[in-house]
Coordinates of C-alpha atoms in Angstrom, one line a residue:
X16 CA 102.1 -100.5 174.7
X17 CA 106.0 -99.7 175.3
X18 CA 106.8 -101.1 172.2
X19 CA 105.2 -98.6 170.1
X20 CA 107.8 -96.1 171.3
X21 CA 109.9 -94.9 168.7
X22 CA 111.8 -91.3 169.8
X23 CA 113.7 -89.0 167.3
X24 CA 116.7 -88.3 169.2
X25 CA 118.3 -91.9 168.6
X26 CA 122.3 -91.1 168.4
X27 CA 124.8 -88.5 169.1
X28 CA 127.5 -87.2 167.7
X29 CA 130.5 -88.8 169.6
X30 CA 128.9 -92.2 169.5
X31 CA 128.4 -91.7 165.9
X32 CA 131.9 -90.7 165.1
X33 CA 133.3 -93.7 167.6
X34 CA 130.9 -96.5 165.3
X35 CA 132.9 -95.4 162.7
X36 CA 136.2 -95.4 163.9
X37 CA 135.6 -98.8 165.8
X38 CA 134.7 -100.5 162.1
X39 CA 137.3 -98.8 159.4
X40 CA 140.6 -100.4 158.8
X41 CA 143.5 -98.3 159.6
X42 CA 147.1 -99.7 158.4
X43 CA 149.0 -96.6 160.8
X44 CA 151.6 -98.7 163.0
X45 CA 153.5 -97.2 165.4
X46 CA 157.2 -98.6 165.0
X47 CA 158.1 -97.5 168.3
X48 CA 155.9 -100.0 169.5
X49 CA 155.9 -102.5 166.8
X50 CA 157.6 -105.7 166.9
X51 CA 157.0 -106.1 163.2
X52 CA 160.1 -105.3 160.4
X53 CA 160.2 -101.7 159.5
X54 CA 160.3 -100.3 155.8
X55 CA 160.6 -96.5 154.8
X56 CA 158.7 -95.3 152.5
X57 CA 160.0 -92.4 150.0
X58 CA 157.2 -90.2 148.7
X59 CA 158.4 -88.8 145.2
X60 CA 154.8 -88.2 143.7
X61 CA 155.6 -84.2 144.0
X62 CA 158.7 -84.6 142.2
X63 CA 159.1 -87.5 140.1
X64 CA 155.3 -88.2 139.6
X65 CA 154.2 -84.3 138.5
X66 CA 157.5 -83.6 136.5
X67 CA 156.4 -85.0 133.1
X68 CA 152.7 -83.4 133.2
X69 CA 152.6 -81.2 130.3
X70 CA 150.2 -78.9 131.6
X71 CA 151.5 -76.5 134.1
X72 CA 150.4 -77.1 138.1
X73 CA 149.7 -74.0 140.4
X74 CA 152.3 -73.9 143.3
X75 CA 149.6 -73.7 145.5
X76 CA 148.3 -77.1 144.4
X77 CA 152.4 -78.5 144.8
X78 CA 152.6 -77.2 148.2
X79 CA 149.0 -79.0 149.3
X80 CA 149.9 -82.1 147.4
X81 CA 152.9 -82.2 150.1
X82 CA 152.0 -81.0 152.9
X83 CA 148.7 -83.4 153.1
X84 CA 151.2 -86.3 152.0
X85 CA 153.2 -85.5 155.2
X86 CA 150.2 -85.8 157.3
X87 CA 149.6 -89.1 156.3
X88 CA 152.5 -90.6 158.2
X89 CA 155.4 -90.4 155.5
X90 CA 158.8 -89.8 156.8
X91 CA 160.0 -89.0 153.5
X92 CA 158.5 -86.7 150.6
X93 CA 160.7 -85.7 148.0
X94 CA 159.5 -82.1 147.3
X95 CA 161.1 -80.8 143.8
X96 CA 163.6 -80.5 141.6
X97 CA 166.2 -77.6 141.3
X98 CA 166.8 -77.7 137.0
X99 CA 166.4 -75.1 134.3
X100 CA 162.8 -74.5 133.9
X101 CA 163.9 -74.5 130.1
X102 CA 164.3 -78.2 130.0
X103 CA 161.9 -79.0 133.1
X104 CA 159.3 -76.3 133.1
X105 CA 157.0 -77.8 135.4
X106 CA 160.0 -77.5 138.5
X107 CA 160.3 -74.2 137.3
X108 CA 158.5 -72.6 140.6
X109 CA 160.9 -75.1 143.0
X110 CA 161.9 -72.1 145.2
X111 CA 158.3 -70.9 145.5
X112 CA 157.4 -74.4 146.6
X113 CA 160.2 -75.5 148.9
X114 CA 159.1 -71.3 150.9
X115 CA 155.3 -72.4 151.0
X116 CA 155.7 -76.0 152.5
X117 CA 155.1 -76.4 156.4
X118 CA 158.3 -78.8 157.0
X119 CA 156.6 -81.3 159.5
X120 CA 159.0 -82.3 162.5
X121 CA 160.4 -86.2 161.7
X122 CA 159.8 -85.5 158.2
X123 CA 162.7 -84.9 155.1
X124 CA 161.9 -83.1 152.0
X125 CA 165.1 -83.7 149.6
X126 CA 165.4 -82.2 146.4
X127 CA 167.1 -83.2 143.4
X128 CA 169.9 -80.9 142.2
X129 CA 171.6 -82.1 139.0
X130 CA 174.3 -79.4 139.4
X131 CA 176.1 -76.9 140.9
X132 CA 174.0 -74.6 140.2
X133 CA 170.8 -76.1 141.2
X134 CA 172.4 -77.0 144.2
X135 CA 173.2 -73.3 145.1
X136 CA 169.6 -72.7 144.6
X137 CA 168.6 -75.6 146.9
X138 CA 171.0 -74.6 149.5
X139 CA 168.9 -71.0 149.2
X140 CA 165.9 -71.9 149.5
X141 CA 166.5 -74.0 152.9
X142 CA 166.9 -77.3 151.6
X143 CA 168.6 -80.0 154.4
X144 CA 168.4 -82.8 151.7
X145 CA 169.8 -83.1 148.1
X146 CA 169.3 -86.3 145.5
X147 CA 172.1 -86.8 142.4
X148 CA 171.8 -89.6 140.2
X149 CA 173.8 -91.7 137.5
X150 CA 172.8 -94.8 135.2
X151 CA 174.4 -98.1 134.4
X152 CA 174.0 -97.6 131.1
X153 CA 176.2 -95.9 128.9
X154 CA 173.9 -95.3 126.0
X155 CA 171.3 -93.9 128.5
X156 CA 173.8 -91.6 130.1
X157 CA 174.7 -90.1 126.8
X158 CA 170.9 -89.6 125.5
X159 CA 170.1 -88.2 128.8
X160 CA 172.3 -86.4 130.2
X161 CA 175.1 -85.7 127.4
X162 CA 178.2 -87.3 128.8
X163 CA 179.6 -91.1 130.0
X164 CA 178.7 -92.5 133.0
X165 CA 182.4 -91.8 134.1
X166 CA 182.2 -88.3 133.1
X167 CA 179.0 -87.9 134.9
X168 CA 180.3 -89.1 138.1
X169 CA 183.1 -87.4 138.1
X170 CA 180.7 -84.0 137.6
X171 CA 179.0 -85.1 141.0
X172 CA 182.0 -85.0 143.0
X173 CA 182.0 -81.1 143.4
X174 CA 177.9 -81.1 143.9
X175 CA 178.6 -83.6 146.8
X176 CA 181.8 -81.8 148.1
X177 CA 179.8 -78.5 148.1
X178 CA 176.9 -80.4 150.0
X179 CA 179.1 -81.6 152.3
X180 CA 180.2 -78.0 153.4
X181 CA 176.9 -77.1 153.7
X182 CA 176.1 -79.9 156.0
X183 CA 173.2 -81.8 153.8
X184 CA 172.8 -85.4 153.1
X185 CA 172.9 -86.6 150.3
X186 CA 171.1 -89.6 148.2
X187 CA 172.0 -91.1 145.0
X188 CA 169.9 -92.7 142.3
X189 CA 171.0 -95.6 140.1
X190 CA 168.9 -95.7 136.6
X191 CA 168.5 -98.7 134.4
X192 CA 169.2 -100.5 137.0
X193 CA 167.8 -104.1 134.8
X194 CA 167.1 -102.8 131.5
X195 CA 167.7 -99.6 129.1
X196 CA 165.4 -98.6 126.2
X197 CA 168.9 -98.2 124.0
X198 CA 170.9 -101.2 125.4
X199 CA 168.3 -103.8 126.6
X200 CA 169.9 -105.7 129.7
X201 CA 171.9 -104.0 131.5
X202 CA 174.7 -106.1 134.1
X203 CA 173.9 -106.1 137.9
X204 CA 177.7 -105.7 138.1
X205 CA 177.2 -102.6 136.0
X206 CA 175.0 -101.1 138.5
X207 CA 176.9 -102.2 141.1
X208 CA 180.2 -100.3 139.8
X209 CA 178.4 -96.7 139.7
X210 CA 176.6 -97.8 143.3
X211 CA 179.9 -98.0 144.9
X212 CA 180.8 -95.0 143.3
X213 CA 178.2 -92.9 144.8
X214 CA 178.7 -94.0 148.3
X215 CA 182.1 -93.5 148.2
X216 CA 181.4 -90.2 146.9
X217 CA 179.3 -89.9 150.5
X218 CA 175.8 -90.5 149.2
X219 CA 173.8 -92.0 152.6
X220 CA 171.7 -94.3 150.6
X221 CA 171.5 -95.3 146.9
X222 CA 168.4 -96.1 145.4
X223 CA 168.5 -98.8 142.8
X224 CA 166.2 -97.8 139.7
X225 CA 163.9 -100.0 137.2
X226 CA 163.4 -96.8 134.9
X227 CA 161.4 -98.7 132.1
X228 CA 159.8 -101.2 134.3
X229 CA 161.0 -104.3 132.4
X230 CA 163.0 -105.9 135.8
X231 CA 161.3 -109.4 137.1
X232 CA 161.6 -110.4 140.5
X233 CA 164.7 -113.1 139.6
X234 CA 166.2 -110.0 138.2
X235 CA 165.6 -107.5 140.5
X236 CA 167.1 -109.9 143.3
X237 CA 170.2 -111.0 141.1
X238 CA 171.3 -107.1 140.7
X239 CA 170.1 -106.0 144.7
X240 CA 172.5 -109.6 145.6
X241 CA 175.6 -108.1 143.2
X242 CA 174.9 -104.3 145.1
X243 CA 175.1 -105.3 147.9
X244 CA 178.5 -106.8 147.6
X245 CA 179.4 -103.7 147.5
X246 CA 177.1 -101.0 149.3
X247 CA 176.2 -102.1 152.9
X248 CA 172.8 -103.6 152.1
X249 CA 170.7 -101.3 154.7
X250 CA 172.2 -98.3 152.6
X251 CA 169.9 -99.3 149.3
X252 CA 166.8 -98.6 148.2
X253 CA 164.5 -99.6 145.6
X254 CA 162.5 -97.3 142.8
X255 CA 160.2 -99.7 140.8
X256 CA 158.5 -98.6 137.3
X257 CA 154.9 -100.9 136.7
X258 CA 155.1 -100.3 133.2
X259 CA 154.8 -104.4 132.8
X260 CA 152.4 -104.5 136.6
X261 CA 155.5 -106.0 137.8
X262 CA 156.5 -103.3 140.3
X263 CA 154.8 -105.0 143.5
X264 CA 156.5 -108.0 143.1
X265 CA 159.9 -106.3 142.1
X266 CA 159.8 -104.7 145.8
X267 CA 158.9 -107.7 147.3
X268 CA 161.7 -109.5 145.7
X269 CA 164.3 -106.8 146.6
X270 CA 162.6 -107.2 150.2
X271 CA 163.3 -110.7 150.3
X272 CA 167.3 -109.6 149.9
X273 CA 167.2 -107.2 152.5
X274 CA 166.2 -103.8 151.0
X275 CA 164.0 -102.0 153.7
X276 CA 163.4 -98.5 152.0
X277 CA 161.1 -98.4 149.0
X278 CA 160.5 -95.3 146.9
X279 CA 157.1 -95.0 145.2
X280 CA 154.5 -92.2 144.1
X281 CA 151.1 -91.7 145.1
X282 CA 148.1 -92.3 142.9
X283 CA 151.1 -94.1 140.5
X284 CA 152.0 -90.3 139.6
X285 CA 154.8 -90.5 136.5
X286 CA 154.6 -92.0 133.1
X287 CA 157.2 -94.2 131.5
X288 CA 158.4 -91.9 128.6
X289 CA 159.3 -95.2 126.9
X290 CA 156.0 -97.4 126.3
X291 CA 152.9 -95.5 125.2
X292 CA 149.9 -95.8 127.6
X293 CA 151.9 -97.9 129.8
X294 CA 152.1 -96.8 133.7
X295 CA 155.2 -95.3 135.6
X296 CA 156.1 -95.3 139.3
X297 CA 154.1 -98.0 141.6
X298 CA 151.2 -96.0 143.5
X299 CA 152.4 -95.7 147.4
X300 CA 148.6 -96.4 148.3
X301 CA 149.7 -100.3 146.6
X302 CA 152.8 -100.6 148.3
X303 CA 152.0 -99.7 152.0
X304 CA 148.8 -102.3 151.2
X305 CA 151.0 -104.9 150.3
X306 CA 153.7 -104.5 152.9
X307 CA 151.6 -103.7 156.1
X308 CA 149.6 -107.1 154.9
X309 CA 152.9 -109.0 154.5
X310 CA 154.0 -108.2 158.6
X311 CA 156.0 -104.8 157.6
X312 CA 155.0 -101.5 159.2
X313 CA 155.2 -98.4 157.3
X314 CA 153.9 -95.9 159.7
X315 CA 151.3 -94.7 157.5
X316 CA 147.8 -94.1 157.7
X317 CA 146.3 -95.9 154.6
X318 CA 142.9 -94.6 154.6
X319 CA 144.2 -90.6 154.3
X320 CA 146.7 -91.3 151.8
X321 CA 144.0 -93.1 149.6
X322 CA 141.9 -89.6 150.0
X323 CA 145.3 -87.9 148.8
X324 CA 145.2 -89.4 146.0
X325 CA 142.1 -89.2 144.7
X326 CA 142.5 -85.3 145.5
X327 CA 145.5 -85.0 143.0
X328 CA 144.0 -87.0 140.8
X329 CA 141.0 -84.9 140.8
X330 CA 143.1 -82.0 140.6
X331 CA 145.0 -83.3 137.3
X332 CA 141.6 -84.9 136.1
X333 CA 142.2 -88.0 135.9
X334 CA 140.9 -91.5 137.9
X335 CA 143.5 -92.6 140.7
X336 CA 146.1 -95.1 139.5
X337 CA 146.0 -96.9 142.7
X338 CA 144.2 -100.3 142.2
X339 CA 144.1 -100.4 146.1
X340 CA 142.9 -96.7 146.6
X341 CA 140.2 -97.7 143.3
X342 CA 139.0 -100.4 145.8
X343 CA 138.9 -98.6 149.2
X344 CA 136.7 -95.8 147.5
X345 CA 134.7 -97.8 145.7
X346 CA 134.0 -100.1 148.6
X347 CA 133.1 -96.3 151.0
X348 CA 131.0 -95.5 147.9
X349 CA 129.0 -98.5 148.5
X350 CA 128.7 -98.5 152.2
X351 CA 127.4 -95.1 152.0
X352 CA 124.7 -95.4 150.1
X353 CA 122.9 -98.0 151.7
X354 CA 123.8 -96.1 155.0
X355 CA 122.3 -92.9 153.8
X356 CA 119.0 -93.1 155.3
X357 CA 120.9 -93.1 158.9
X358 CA 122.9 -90.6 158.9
X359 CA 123.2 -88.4 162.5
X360 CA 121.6 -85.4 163.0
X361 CA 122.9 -83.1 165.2
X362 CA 120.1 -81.8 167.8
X363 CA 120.1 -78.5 169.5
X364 CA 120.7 -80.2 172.8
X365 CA 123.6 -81.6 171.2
X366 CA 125.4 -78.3 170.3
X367 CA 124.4 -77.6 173.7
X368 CA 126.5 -80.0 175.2
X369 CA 129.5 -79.8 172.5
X370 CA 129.5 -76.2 173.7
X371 CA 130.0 -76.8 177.3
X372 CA 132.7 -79.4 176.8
X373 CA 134.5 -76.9 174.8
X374 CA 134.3 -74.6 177.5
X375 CA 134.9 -77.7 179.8
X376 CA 138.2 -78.9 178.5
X377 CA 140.0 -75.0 178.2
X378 CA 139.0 -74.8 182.3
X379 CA 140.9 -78.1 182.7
X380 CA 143.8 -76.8 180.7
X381 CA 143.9 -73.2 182.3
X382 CA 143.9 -75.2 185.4
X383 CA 147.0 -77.5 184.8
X384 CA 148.5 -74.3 183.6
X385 CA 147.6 -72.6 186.7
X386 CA 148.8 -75.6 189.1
X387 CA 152.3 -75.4 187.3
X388 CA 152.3 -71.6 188.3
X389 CA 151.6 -73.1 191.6
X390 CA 154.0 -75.7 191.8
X391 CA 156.8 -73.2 190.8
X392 CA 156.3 -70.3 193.2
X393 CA 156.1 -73.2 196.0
X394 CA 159.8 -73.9 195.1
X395 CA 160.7 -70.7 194.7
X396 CA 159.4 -69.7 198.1
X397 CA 161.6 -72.9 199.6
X398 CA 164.5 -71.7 197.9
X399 CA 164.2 -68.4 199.1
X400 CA 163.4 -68.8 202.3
X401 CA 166.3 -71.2 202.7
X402 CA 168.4 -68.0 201.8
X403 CA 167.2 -66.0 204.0
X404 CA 165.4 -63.5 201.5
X405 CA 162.2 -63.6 203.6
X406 CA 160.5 -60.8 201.9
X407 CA 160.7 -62.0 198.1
X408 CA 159.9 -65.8 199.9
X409 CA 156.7 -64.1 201.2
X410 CA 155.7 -62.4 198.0
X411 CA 155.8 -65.8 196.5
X412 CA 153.7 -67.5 198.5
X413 CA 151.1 -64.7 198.1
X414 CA 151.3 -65.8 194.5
X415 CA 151.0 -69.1 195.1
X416 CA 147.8 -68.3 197.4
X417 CA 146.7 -66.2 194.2
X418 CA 147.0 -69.6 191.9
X419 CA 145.5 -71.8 194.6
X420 CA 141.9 -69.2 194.3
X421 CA 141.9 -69.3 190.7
X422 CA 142.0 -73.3 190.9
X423 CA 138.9 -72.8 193.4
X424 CA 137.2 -70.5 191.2
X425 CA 137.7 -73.1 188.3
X426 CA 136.7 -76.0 190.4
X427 CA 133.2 -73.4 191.0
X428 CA 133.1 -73.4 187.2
X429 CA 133.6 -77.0 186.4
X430 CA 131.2 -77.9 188.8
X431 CA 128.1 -75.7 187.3
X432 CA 128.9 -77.2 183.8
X433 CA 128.9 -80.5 184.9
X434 CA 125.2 -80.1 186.3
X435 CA 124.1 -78.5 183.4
X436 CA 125.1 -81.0 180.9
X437 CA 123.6 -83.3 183.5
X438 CA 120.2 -81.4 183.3
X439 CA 120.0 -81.5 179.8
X440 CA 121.0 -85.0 179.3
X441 CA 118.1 -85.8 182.1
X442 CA 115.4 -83.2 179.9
X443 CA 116.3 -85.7 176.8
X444 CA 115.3 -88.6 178.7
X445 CA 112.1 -86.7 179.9
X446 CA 111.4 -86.0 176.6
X447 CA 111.5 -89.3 175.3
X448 CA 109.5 -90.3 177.9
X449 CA 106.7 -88.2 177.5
X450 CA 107.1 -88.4 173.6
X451 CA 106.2 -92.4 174.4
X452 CA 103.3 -91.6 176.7
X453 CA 102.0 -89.3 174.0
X454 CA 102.3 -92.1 171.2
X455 CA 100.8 -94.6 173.7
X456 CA 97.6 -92.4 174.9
X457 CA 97.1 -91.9 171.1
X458 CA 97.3 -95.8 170.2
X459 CA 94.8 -95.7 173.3
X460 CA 92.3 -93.0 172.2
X461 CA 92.5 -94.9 168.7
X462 CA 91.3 -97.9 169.7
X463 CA 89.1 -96.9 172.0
X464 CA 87.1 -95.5 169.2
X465 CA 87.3 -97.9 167.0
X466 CA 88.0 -101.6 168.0
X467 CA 87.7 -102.8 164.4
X468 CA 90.2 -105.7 163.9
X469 CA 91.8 -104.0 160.9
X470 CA 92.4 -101.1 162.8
X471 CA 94.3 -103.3 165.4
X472 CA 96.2 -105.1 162.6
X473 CA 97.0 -101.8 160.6
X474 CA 98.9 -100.4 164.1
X475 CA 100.6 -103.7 165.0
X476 CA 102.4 -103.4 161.7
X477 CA 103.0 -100.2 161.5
X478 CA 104.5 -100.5 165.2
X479 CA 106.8 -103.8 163.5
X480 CA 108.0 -101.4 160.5
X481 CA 109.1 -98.7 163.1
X482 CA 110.6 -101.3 165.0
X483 CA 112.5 -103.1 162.6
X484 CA 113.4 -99.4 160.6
X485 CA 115.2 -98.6 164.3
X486 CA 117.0 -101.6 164.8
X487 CA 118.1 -100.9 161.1
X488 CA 119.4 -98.0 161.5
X489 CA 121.2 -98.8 165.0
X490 CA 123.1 -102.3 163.4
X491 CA 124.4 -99.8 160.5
X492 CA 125.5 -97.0 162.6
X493 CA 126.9 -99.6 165.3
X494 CA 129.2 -101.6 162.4
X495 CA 129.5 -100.0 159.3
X496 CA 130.3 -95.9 159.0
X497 CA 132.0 -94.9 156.2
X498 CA 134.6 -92.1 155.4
X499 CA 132.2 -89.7 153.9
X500 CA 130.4 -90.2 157.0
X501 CA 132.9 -89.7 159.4
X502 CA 134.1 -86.7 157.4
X503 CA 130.6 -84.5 157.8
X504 CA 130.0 -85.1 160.9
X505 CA 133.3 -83.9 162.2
X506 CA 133.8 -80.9 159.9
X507 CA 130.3 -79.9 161.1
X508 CA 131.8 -80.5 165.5
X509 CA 135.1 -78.6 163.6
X510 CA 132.6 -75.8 162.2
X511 CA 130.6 -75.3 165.8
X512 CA 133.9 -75.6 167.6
X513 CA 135.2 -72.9 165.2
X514 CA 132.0 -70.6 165.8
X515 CA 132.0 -71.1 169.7
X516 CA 135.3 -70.9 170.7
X517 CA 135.2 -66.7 170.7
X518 CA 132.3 -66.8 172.8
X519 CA 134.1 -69.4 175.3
X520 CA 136.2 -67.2 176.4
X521 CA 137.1 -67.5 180.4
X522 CA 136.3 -64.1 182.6
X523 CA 139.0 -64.4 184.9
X524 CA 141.2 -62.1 186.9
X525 CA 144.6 -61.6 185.5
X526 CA 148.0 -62.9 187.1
X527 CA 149.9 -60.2 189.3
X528 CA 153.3 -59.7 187.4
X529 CA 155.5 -62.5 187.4
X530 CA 158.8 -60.8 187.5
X531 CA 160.1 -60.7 191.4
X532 CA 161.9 -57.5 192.4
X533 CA 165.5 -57.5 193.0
X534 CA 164.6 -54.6 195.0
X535 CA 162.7 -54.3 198.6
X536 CA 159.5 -54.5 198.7
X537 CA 156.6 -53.6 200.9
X538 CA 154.0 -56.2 201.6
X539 CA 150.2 -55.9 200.5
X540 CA 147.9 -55.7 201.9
X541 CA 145.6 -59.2 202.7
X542 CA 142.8 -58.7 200.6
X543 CA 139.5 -60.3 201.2
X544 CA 138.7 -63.6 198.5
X545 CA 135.6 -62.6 196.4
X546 CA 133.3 -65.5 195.9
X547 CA 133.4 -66.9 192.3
X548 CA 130.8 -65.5 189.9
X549 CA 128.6 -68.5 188.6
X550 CA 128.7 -68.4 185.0
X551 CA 125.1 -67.5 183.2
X552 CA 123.9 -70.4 181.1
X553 CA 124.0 -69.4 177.7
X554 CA 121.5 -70.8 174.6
X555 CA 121.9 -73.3 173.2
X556 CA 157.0 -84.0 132.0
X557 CA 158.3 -83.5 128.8
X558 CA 160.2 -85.2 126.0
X559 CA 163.7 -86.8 127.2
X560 CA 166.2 -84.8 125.2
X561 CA 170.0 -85.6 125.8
X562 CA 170.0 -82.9 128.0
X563 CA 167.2 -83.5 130.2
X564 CA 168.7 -85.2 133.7
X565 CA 165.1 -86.1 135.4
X566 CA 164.6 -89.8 134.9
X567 CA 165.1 -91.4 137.8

């Protein structure tokens, strides 16, 4: 009869969560570690990607856009752009963003600051990076921003100089790098004239710019080879348009000659102001896909930019022009509904337990911060001692002996939650046991009554569906979790931890004042140890005009 057990209380939490990590892909490599060739990616969805939307974004919707994009691993997000609001409204609120952002350690946010002005502004408003640009084409310079090439450059010299004092790096863009909408073909030796310019001006690194998209890998590699006769070749980077869905194999190609930074957008942010329909900057979802399958690490996590992207692009209204983050959800779509039927519950005996290893983990921590307490007044008791300062060496150690009870008393603590999640992981095995005794004595009374052979026949496959609907349920959970399904269960662990942690808090004496008096002091007197108190267990952008300088 054992095998017409079937309990309720099948899987918990953590073992649901680790199913689901053991199965999804994750494309975060660690180039610390990594023996694979490294390529930087620039983020400039924020900045080039949201400058051209005609419809005005809230700040706070800029500032989440870059913040979450630094949590996915990027080193690089370029946040705004430091123009007149009258010829770039939508970077009108750049000093509002660059205040609101939480500037992530490891990570640069530069800004793009056509002037001395904007530069001023940048410098205000914190800024540790700055981006100036040019073009190889003549025609283009003098639509776009009003002036030659030669004339532009020499404009940048006192935006660099003043960036220089100010201590900020500085980046350069190249546009029209293979092709201008006025000019058509545009030299590699062209580009590679207003390259060297830029360094020598001081820019770090020059990014090399397909502004309309029309570049082809031959191309692309013929004008990186004729750069880099000029500009060290680890000093260039590449900024591909997919207005022909040649973008992918354009970085690839520049790749192949050497270039290891790539700039890109997220969700393919950016139009090309120059073909109708046709789409802009190459997603960043597509790119870290294709390197991180090609042997390159990016150091970021694939899976969370994907979900970045479909957020902005829900924000903007609009499907995600990822192919690759189109796929991913799609695919997590898919997997979720046939894995509906199993999703975890979370049992009271489960909260339970999640709330004593909350309260578990902060008595380990107060205890390492305790034993480095300890540690500490031990040494300063040796040193004292060894200079003859016998009193403030003796007051020490009567802190140390302090620390050394409150480790005790912790230890006391540890030990009584550890046997209570012990007795209510044994109460879930009695229950299971005596829900199967009940389901057996029932199959029992049944047939006792009535040994008809359809009775015997309807139970037997009923038992088999049970059967077979649990095994079900543990192959899905066991191989194929999604991200939907990763994502409720751990914002509802995030919401108990968030309700619990007040009540967790640890009664426990206070420190004696850790200052040591210079002066004498008078010893106390030994006081007796009180026994630990056992804890109670608790219940469970716009149109180009000549003057517009934002085409990168």
């Amino acid at each position: 009869m054992a095998g017409l057990v079937v309990t309720t209380r099948s899987f918990a939490p953590t073992r649901f969560v680790r199913a689901f990590s053991a199965s999804r892909p994750v494309c975060k490599s660690t180039t610390g570690i990594s023996s694979r060739p490294s390529v930087k990616i620039v983020e400039v969805g924020p900045r080039d990607g949201l400058q051209n939307e005609k419809k005005l974004i809230p700040t706070e919707t800029k500032v989440a856009l870059i913040n979450r994009l630094a949590d996915t691993g990027l080193s690089a997000v370029e946040a705004t752009s430091f123009v007149s609001p009258k010829w770039v409204p939508q970077m009108g609120d750049a000093k509002q963003v660059m205040a609101q952002i939480t500037r992530k350690p490891g990570v640069s946010y530069p800004v793009l600051t056509p002037n001395l002005k904007g530069l001023e502004s940048a410098i205000a408003a914190g800024a540790k990076e700055v981006a100036i640009f040019g073009a190889a084409s003549e025609s283009f310079s003098l639509k776009n921003i009003n002036c030659s090439i030669a004339e532009s450059l020499a404009r940048f010299e006192a935006v660099v100089d003043r960036a220089k004092m100010a201590g900020l790096q500085i980046r350069g863009y190249v546009s029209c790098v293979v092709g201008c909408p006025y000019e058509g073909k545009v030299a590699p030796q062209a580009v590679a004239d207003v390259a060297k310019a830029l360094l020598d001006m001081g820019c770090y690194e020059i990014s090399l710019g397909d502004t309309i998209g029309v570049g082809r890998p031959k191309e692309i590699q013929s004008m990186v080879d004729a750069v880099a006769r000029v500009v060290p070749v680890e000093q260039l980077a590449i900024h591909c348009h997919d207005t022909y869905g040649q973008a992918l194999a354009n970085i690839y190609a520049s790749l192949e000659a050497g270039v290891r930074v790539v700039d890109s957008s997220v969700s393919g942010l950016g139009g090309c102001p120059y073909a109708k329909g046709a789409t802009g900057n190459v997603a960043t979802e597509d790119v870290v896909y294709m390197l991180e399958g090609n042997g390159f690490s990016t150091g970021v996590d694939l899976n969370k930019l994907a979900l970045v992207g479909q957020w902005i692009s829900g924000e903007l209204e609009r499907p995600t022009g990822s192919r690759v983050a189109r796929a991913l959800l799609a695919k997590a779509n898919e997997m979720g509904a046939e894995q509906s039927k199993g999703k975890a519950k979370i049992t009271a005996q489960d909260k339970a337990i999640l709330d004593m290893k909350v309260q578990r983990d902060k008595l380990r921590m107060y205890q390492k911060r305790v034993q480095v307490v300890l540690d500490r007044e031990d040494a300063l008791a040796r040193e004292l001692l060894l200079k003859g300062d016998k009193k403030r060496a003796l007051l020490a150690l009567r802190r140390r002996k302090y620390q050394e009870q409150m480790i005790r008393t912790t230890d006391d603590q540890l030990f009584n939650l550890q046997h209570l999640m012990e007795t209510i992981e044994f109460s879930l095995v009695q229950k299971d046991v005596i829900f199967g005794l009940e389901q057996g004595s029932k199959v029992l009374t049944q047939l006792n009554k009535e040994m008809r052979i359809e009775d015997v026949e309807r139970l037997a496959d009923d038992t088999a569906e049970a059967i077979a609907y649990q095994n079900e349920v543990s192959d899905i959970l066991q191989s194929n979790m999604t991200a939907e399904d990763e994502e409720a269960v751990l914002e509802e662990l995030e919401e108990l931890e968030r309700q619990e942690a007040d009540r967790l808090k640890l009664d426990l004496p206070r420190a004696p004042n850790g200052v040591l008096p210079d002066k004498e002091i008078v010893e106390p007197e030994e006081e007796p140890e009180e026994e630990p108190e056992e804890e109670e267990e608790e219940e469970e952008a716009p149109q180009r005009s000549r003057n517009n300088p934002m085409l990168a």
